[in-house]
Coordinates of C-alpha atoms and ligand atoms in Angstrom, one line a residue:
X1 CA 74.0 136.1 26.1
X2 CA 73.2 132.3 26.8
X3 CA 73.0 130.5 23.4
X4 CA 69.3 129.4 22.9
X5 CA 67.0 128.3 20.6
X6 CA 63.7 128.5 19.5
X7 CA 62.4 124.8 18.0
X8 CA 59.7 124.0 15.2
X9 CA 57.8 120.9 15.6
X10 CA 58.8 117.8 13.9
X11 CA 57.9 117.6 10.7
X12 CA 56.9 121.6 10.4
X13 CA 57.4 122.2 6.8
X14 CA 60.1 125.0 5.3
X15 CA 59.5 125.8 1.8
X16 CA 59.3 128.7 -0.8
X17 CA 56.5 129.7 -3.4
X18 CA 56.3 131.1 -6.6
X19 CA 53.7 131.6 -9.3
X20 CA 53.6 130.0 -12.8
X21 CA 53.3 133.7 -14.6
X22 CA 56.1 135.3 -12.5
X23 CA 58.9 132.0 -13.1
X24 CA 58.0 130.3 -15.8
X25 CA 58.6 133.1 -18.8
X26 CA 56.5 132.6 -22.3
X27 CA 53.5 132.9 -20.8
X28 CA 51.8 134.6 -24.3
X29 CA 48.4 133.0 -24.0
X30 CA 47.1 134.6 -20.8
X31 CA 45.8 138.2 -19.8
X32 CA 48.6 139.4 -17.9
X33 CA 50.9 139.0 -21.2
X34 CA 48.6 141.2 -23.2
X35 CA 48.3 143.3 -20.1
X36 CA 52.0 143.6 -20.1
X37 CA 52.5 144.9 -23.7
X38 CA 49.6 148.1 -23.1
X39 CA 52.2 151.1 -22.4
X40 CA 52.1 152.7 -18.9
X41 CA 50.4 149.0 -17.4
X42 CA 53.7 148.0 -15.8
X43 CA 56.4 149.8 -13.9
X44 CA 58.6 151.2 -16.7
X45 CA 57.0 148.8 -19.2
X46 CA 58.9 146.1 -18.0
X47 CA 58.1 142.6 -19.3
X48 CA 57.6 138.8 -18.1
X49 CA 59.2 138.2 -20.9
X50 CA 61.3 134.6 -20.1
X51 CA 60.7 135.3 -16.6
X52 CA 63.1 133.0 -14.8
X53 CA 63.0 130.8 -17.6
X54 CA 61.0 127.4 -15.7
X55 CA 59.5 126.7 -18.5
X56 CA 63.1 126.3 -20.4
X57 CA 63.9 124.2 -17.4
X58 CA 65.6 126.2 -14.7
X59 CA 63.2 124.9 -12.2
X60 CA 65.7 122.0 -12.1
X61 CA 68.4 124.4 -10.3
X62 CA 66.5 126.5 -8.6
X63 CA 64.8 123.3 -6.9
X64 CA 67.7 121.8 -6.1
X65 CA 69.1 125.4 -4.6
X66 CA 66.0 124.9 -2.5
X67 CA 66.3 121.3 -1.6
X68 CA 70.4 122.3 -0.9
X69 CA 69.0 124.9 1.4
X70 CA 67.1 122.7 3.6
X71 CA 63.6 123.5 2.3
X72 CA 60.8 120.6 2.3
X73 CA 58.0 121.6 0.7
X74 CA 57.4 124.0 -2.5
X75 CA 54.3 126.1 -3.4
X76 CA 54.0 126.8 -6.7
X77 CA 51.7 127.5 -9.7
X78 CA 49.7 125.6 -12.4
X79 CA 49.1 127.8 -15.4
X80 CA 45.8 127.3 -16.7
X81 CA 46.4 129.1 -20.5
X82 CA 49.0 126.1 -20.8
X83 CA 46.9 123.5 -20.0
X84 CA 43.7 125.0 -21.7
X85 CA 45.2 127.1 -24.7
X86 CA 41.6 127.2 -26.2
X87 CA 38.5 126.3 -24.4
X88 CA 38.0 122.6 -24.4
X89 CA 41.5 121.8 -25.9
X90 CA 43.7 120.2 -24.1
X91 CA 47.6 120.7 -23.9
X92 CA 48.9 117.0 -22.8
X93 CA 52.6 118.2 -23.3
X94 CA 51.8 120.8 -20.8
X95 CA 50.7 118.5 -18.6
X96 CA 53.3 116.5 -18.6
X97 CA 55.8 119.1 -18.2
X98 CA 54.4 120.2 -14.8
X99 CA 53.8 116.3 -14.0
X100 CA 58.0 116.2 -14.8
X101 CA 58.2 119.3 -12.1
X102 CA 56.2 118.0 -9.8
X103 CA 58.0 114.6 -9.6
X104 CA 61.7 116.6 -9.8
X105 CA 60.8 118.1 -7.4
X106 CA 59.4 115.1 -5.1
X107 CA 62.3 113.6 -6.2
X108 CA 64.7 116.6 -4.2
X109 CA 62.1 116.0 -1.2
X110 CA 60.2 118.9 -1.7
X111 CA 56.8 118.5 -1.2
X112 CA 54.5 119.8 -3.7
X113 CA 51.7 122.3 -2.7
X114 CA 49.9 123.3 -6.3
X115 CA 47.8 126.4 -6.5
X116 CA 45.4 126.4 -9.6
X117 CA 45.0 129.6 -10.2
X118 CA 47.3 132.8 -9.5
X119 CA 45.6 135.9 -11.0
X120 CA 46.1 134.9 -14.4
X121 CA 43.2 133.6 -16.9
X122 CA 43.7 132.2 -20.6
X123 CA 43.1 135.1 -23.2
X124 CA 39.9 133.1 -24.0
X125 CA 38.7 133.1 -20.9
X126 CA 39.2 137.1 -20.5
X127 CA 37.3 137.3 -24.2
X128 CA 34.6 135.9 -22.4
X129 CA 34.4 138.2 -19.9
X130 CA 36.8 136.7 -17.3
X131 CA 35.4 136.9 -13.8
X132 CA 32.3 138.8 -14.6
X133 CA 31.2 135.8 -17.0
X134 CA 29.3 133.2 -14.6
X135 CA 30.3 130.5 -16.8
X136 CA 33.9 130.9 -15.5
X137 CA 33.0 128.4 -12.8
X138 CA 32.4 126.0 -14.9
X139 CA 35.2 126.6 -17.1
X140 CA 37.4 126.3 -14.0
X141 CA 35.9 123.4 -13.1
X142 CA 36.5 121.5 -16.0
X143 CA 40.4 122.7 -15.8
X144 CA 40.9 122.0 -12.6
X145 CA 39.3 117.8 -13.3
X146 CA 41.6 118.1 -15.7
X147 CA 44.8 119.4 -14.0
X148 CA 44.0 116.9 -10.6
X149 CA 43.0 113.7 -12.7
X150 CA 46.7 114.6 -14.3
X151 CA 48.2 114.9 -11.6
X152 CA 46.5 113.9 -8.6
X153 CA 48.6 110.8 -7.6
X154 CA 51.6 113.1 -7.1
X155 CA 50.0 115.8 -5.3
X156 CA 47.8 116.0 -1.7
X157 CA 48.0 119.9 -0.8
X158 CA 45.9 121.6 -3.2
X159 CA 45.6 125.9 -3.4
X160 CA 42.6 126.2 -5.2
X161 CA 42.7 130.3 -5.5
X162 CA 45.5 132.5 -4.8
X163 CA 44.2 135.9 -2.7
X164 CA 40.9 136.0 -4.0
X165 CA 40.4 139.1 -2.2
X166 CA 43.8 140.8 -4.1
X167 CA 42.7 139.8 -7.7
X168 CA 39.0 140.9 -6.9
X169 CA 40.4 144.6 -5.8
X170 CA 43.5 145.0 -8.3
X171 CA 41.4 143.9 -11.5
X172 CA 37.9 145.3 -10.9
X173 CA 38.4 148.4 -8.0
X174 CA 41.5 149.6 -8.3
X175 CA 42.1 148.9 -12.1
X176 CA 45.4 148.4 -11.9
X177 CA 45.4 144.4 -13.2
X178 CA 43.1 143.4 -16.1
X179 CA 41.1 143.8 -17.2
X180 CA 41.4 147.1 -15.7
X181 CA 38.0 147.3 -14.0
X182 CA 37.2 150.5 -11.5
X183 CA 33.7 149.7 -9.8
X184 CA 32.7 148.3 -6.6
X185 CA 29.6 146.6 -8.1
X186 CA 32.1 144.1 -10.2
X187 CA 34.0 143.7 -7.2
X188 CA 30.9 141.7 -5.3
X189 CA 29.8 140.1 -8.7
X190 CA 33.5 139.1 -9.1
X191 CA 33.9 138.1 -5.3
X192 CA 30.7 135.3 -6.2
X193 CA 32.2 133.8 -8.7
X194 CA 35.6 133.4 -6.6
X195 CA 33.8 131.7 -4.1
X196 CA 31.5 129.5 -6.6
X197 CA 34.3 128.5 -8.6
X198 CA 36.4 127.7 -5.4
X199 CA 33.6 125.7 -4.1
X200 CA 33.3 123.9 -7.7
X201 CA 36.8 123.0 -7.7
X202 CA 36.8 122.0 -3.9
X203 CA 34.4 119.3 -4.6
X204 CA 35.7 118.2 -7.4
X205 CA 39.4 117.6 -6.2
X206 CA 38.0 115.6 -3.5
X207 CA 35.7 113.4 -6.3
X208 CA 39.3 112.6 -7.8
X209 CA 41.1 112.4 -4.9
X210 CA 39.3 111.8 -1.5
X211 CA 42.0 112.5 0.8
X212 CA 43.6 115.3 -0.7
X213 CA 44.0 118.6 1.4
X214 CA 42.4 121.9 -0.1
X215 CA 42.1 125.0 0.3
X216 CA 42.7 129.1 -0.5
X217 CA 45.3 131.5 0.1
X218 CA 44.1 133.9 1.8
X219 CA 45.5 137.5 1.8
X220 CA 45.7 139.0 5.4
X221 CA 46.8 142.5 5.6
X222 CA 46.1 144.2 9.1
X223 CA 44.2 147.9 9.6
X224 CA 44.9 148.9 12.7
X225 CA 43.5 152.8 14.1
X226 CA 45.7 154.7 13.3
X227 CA 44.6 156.7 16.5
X228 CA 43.1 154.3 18.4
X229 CA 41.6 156.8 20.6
X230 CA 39.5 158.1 17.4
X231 CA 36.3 156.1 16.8
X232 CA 36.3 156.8 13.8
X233 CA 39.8 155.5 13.2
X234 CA 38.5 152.4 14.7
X235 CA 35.5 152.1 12.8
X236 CA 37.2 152.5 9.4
X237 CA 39.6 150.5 10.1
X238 CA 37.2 147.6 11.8
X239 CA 35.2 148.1 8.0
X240 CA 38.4 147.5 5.7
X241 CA 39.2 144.5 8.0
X242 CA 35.8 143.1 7.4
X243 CA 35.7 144.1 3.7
X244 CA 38.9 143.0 2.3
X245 CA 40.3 140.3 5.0
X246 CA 37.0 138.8 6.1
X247 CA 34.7 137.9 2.8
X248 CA 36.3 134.6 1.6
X249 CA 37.3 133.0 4.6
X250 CA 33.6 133.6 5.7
X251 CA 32.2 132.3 2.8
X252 CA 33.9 129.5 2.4
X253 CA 33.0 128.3 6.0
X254 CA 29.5 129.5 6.0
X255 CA 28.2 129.2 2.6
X256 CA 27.5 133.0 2.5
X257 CA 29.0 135.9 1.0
X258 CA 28.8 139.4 2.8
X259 CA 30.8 142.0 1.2
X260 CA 29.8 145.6 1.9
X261 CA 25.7 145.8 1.6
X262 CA 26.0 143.0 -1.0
X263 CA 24.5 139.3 0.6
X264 CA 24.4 136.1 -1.3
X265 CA 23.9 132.4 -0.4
X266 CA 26.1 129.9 -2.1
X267 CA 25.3 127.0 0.4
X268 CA 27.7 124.7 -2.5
X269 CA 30.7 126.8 -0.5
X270 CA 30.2 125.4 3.3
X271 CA 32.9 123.7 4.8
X272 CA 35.4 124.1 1.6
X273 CA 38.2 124.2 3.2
X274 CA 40.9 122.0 5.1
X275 CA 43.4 124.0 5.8
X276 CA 43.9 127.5 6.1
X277 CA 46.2 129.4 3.4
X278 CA 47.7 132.8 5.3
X279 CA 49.8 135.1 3.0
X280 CA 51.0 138.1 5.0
X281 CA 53.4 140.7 4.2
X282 CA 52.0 144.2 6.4
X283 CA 49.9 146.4 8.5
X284 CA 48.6 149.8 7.5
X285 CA 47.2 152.5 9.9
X286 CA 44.0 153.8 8.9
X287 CA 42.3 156.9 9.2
X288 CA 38.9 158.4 8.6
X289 CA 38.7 160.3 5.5
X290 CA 35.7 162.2 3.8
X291 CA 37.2 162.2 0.3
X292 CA 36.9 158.9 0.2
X293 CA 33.5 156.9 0.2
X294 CA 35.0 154.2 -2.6
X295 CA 37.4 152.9 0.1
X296 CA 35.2 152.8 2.9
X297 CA 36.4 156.2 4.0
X298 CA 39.8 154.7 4.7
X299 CA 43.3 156.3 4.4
X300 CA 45.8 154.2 5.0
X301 CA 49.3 154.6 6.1
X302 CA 52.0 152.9 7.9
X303 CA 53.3 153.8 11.0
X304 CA 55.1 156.8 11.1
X305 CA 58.1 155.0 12.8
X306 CA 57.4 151.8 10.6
X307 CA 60.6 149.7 9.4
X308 CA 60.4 149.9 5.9
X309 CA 61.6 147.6 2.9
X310 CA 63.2 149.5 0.8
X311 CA 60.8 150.4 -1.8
X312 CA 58.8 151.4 0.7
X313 CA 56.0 148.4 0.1
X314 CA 56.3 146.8 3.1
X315 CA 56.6 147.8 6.9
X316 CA 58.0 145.5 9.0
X317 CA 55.0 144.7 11.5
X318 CA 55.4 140.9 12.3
X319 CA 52.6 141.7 15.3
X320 CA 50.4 141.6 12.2
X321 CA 51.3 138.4 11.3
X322 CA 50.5 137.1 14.7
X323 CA 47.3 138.9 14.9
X324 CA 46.7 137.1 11.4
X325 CA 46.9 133.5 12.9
X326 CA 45.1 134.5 15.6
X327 CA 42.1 135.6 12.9
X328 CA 43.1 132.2 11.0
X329 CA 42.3 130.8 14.2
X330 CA 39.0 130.9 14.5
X331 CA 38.3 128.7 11.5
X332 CA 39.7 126.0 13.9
X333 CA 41.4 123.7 11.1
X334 CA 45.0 123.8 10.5
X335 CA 47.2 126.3 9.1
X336 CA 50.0 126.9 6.1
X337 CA 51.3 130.1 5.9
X338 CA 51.6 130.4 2.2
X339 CA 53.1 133.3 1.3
X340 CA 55.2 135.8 3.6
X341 CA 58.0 138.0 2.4
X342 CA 59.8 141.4 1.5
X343 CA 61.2 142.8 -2.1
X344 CA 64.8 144.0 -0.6
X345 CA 67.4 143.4 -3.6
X346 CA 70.0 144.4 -1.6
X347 CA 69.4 142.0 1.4
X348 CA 69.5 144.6 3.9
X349 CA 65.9 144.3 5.6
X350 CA 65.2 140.8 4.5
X351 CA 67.2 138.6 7.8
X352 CA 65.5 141.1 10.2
X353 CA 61.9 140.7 8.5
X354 CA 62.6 136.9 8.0
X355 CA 63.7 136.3 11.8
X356 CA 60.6 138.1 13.5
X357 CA 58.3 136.7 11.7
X358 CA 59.3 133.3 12.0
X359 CA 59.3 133.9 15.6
X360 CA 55.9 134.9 15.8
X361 CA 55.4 131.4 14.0
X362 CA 57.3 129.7 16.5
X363 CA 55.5 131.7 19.8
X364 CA 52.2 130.3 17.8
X365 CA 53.2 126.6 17.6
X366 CA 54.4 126.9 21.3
X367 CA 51.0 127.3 22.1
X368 CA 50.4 124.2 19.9
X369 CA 48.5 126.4 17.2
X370 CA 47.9 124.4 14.5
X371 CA 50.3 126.0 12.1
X372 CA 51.9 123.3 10.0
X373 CA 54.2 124.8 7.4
X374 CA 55.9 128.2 6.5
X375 CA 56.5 129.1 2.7
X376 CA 58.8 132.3 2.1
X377 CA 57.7 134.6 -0.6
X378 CA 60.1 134.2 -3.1
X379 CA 62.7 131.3 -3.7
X380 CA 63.8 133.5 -6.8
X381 CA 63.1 137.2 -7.6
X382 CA 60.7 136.8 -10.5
X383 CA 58.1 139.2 -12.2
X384 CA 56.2 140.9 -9.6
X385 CA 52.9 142.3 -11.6
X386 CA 52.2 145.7 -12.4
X387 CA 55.7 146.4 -10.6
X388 CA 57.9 144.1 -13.0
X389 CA 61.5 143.7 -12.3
X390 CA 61.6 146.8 -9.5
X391 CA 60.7 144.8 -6.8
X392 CA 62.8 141.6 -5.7
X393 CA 61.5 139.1 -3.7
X394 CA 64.1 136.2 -3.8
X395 CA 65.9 134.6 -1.2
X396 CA 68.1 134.1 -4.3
X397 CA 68.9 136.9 -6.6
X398 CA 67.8 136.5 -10.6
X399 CA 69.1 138.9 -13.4
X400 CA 66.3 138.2 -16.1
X401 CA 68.8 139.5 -18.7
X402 CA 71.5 136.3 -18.3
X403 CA 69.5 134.4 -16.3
X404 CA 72.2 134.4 -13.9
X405 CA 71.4 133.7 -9.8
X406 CA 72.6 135.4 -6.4
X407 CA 72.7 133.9 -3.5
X408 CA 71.8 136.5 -1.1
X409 CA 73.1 136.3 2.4
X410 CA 68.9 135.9 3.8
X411 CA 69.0 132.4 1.3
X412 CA 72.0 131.0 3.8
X413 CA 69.6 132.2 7.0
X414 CA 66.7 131.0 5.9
X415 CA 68.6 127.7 4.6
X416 CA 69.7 127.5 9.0
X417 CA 66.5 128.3 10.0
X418 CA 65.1 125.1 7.9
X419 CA 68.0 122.9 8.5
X420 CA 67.9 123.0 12.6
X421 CA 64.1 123.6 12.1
X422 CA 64.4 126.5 14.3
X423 CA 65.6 129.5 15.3
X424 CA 69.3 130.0 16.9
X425 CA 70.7 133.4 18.7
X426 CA 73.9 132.5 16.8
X427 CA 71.8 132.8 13.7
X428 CA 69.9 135.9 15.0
X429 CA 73.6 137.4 15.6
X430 CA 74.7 137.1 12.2
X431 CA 72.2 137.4 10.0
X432 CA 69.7 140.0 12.0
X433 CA 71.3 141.2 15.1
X434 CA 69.3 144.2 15.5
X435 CA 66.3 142.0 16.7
X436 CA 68.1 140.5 18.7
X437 CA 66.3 141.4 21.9
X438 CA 62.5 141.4 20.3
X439 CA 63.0 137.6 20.2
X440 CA 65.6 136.4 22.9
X441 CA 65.3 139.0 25.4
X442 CA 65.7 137.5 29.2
X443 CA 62.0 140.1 29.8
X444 CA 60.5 137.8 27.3
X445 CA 58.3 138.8 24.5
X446 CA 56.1 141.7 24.4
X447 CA 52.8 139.3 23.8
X448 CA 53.5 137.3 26.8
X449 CA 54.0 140.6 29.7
X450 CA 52.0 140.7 32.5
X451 CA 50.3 143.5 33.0
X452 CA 50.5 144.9 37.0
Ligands
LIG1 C1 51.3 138.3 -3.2 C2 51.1 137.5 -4.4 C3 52.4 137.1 -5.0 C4 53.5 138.1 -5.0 C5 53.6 138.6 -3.6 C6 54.7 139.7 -3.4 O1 50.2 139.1 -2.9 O2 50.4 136.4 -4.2 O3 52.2 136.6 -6.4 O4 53.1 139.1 -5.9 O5 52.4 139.2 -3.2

């Protein structure tokens, strides 16, 4: 095998992400902590609890483990019960805790990409109903003036919701976040206030700070027949696409909302977006089923020959994540992938996730795609929701007990991969041999054969 390798455009941007409830520990003023302390929420009750400890200051390592491993760029979380402990008052010391973060972690040349909210609300804002209140626009509004006039100078990339499409299905359909919610109805009330208080918070960076750069993350996740010769395979699956991947992008580019039956106009949401936040982790298979009308009369499945993390969560598809940009496409503006990832504590299905999907990311920008950035989904393991410490995300390995990290071997791949800004078959050899050929194969890959 000829050595070879696979470039990134100048300037592409490496980075990690992380959420402000999963890293920071301590967060007691917000839903999820109360969510957390109901028996049977969370995967063997575990707890946030101190979390990776962020807000005690381990950012400070962890960013310069980053910034030692070649990474540019960080995503990573505001949390709004900090800066908002009560409605209308105001925590300044919080504020200037994440303006310290921020600037640390300029300061290691990581550029800052803040998301303002990820899933979690102040307990005040749950008492008042949370999502199903209308007022939450407003009240997010007012947070995020707040939160940009702080900190706007430091900050151009701007998340303004994280997977609207997730929280709207885990807290109101499938009950499994609070507040716990299992009907569809809430779901499309819940899905209009997403979008309105996206659009609010759109504007109003953009008041503050004309040229900053803002938009969602956006959770892909691919339905593919799983019999393609079965119409009604196809049509289920064509139904979930449109119902779970399709609603916010939509609205946010045409100022309407279509989920379901359900219409709405909110003409405030045209044109909120500059970029295009992708998080992708998998592809199910789905299948017609009568018993159930609540999911669209999808079953979903992976693949029966799918390449499994070890939990199970996560099949290794990266074709989704190229059919993913290809959907991103269409919104013609450029692209971040924001999250992408695999729990794998061991490190044993991590390298080979990693290095096919970062091709795909690379076949994309070779066809001058406007994809600008790549942030891996997690730095650090950290508190993964309603499955707690069970499921491990981190390049780098975190015992919440002593705090203590682990490098895994994927943190020293990825660290390659952002160093050269691309992709090596010496790197592919050592880290994730058994892909070797999907990438580096003299045949070329599978996207690019010619039929005949
Ligand atoms: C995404 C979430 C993120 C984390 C990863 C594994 O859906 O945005 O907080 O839970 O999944």
């Amino acid at each position: 095998m000829v050595s070879a390798i696979h470039y990134f455009p100048k300037g592409f941007l490496w980075g990690t992400a992380t959420s402000s409830h999963q890293v920071e520990g301590d967060n007691t003023n917000n839903d999820w902590w109360a969510w957390e302390q109901e028996p049977g929420r969370i995967f063997q009750d575990h707890k946030s609890g101190k979390a990776c400890d962020w807000w005690g200051g381990r950012w400070q390592d962890d960013f310069d483990r980053a910034a030692e491993g070649g990474q540019r760029a960080h995503r990573l979380s505001i949390e709004w019960s900090r800066i908002e402990p009560t409605q209308a008052l105001w925590d300044d010391d919080a504020l200037d805790h994440y303006r310290e973060m921020i600037q640390g972690a300029l300061k290691r040349g990581l550029t800052p990409m803040v998301t303002l909210h990820h899933f979690t609300n102040p307990i005040w804002v749950a008492e008042r109903g949370g999502w199903l209140n209308p007022e939450i626009v407003a009240y997010f509004e007012r947070y995020v003036r707040k939160v940009v006039s702080a900190l706007g100078d430091l900050v151009e990339l701007w998340v303004t919701i994280n997977e609207p499409n997730v929280l709207a299905c885990q807290s109101y359909f499938q009950g499994e976040w609070p507040p716990g919610e299992k009907r569809l109805n809430l779901v499309s009330k819940v899905n209009r206030h997403l979008v309105r208080a996206h659009a609010a918070a759109y504007h109003a960076i953009h008041e503050i700070r004309a040229d900053s750069l803002v938009g969602l993350a956006h959770h892909y996740r691919g339905f593919r027949p799983a019999n393609p010769a079965n119409p009604l395979h196809r049509r289920v699956a064509k139904m979930k696409h449109t119902a779970f991947n399709d609603v916010f992008p939509r609205a946010c580019q045409e100022g309407r909302i279509r989920f379901l039956f359900w219409r709405d106009r909110i003409d405030e949401a045209r044109r909120t977006q500059d970029f295009f936040g992708l998080n992708y982790y998998t592809v199910e298979r789905s299948s017609f089923n009568l018993f159930r009308p609540m999911s669209a009369f999808e079953a979903g499945a992976f693949a029966p020959d799918a390449d499994l993390s070890p939990c199970g969560f996560i099949a290794n598809e990266p074709s989704g994540l190229w059919d993913a940009i290809r959907w991103a496409m269409a919104y013609k503006m450029p692209i971040f992938i924001t999250e992408n990832g695999a729990e794998d504590e061991n490190d044993q299905f991590r390298a080979r996730y990693l290095a096919t999907h970062v091709f795909k990311v690379w076949r994309a920008v070779n066809l001058n795609w406007p994809i600008r950035g790549y942030f891996h989904w997690s730095l650090i393991d950290n508190f993964e929701w309603e499955h707690g410490w069970s499921q491990r995300f981190g390049l780098w390995g975190v015992n919440p007990g002593t705090q203590e990290r682990t490098k895994r071997p994927s943190a020293e791949f990825y660290a390659e991969i952002c160093k050269q800004n691309g992709l090596s078959t010496e790197m592919v050899e050592t880290y994730a041999p058994q892909v070797m050929d999907e990438m580096f194969s003299p045949r070329g890959p599978a996207e690019l054969k010619i039929e005949g």
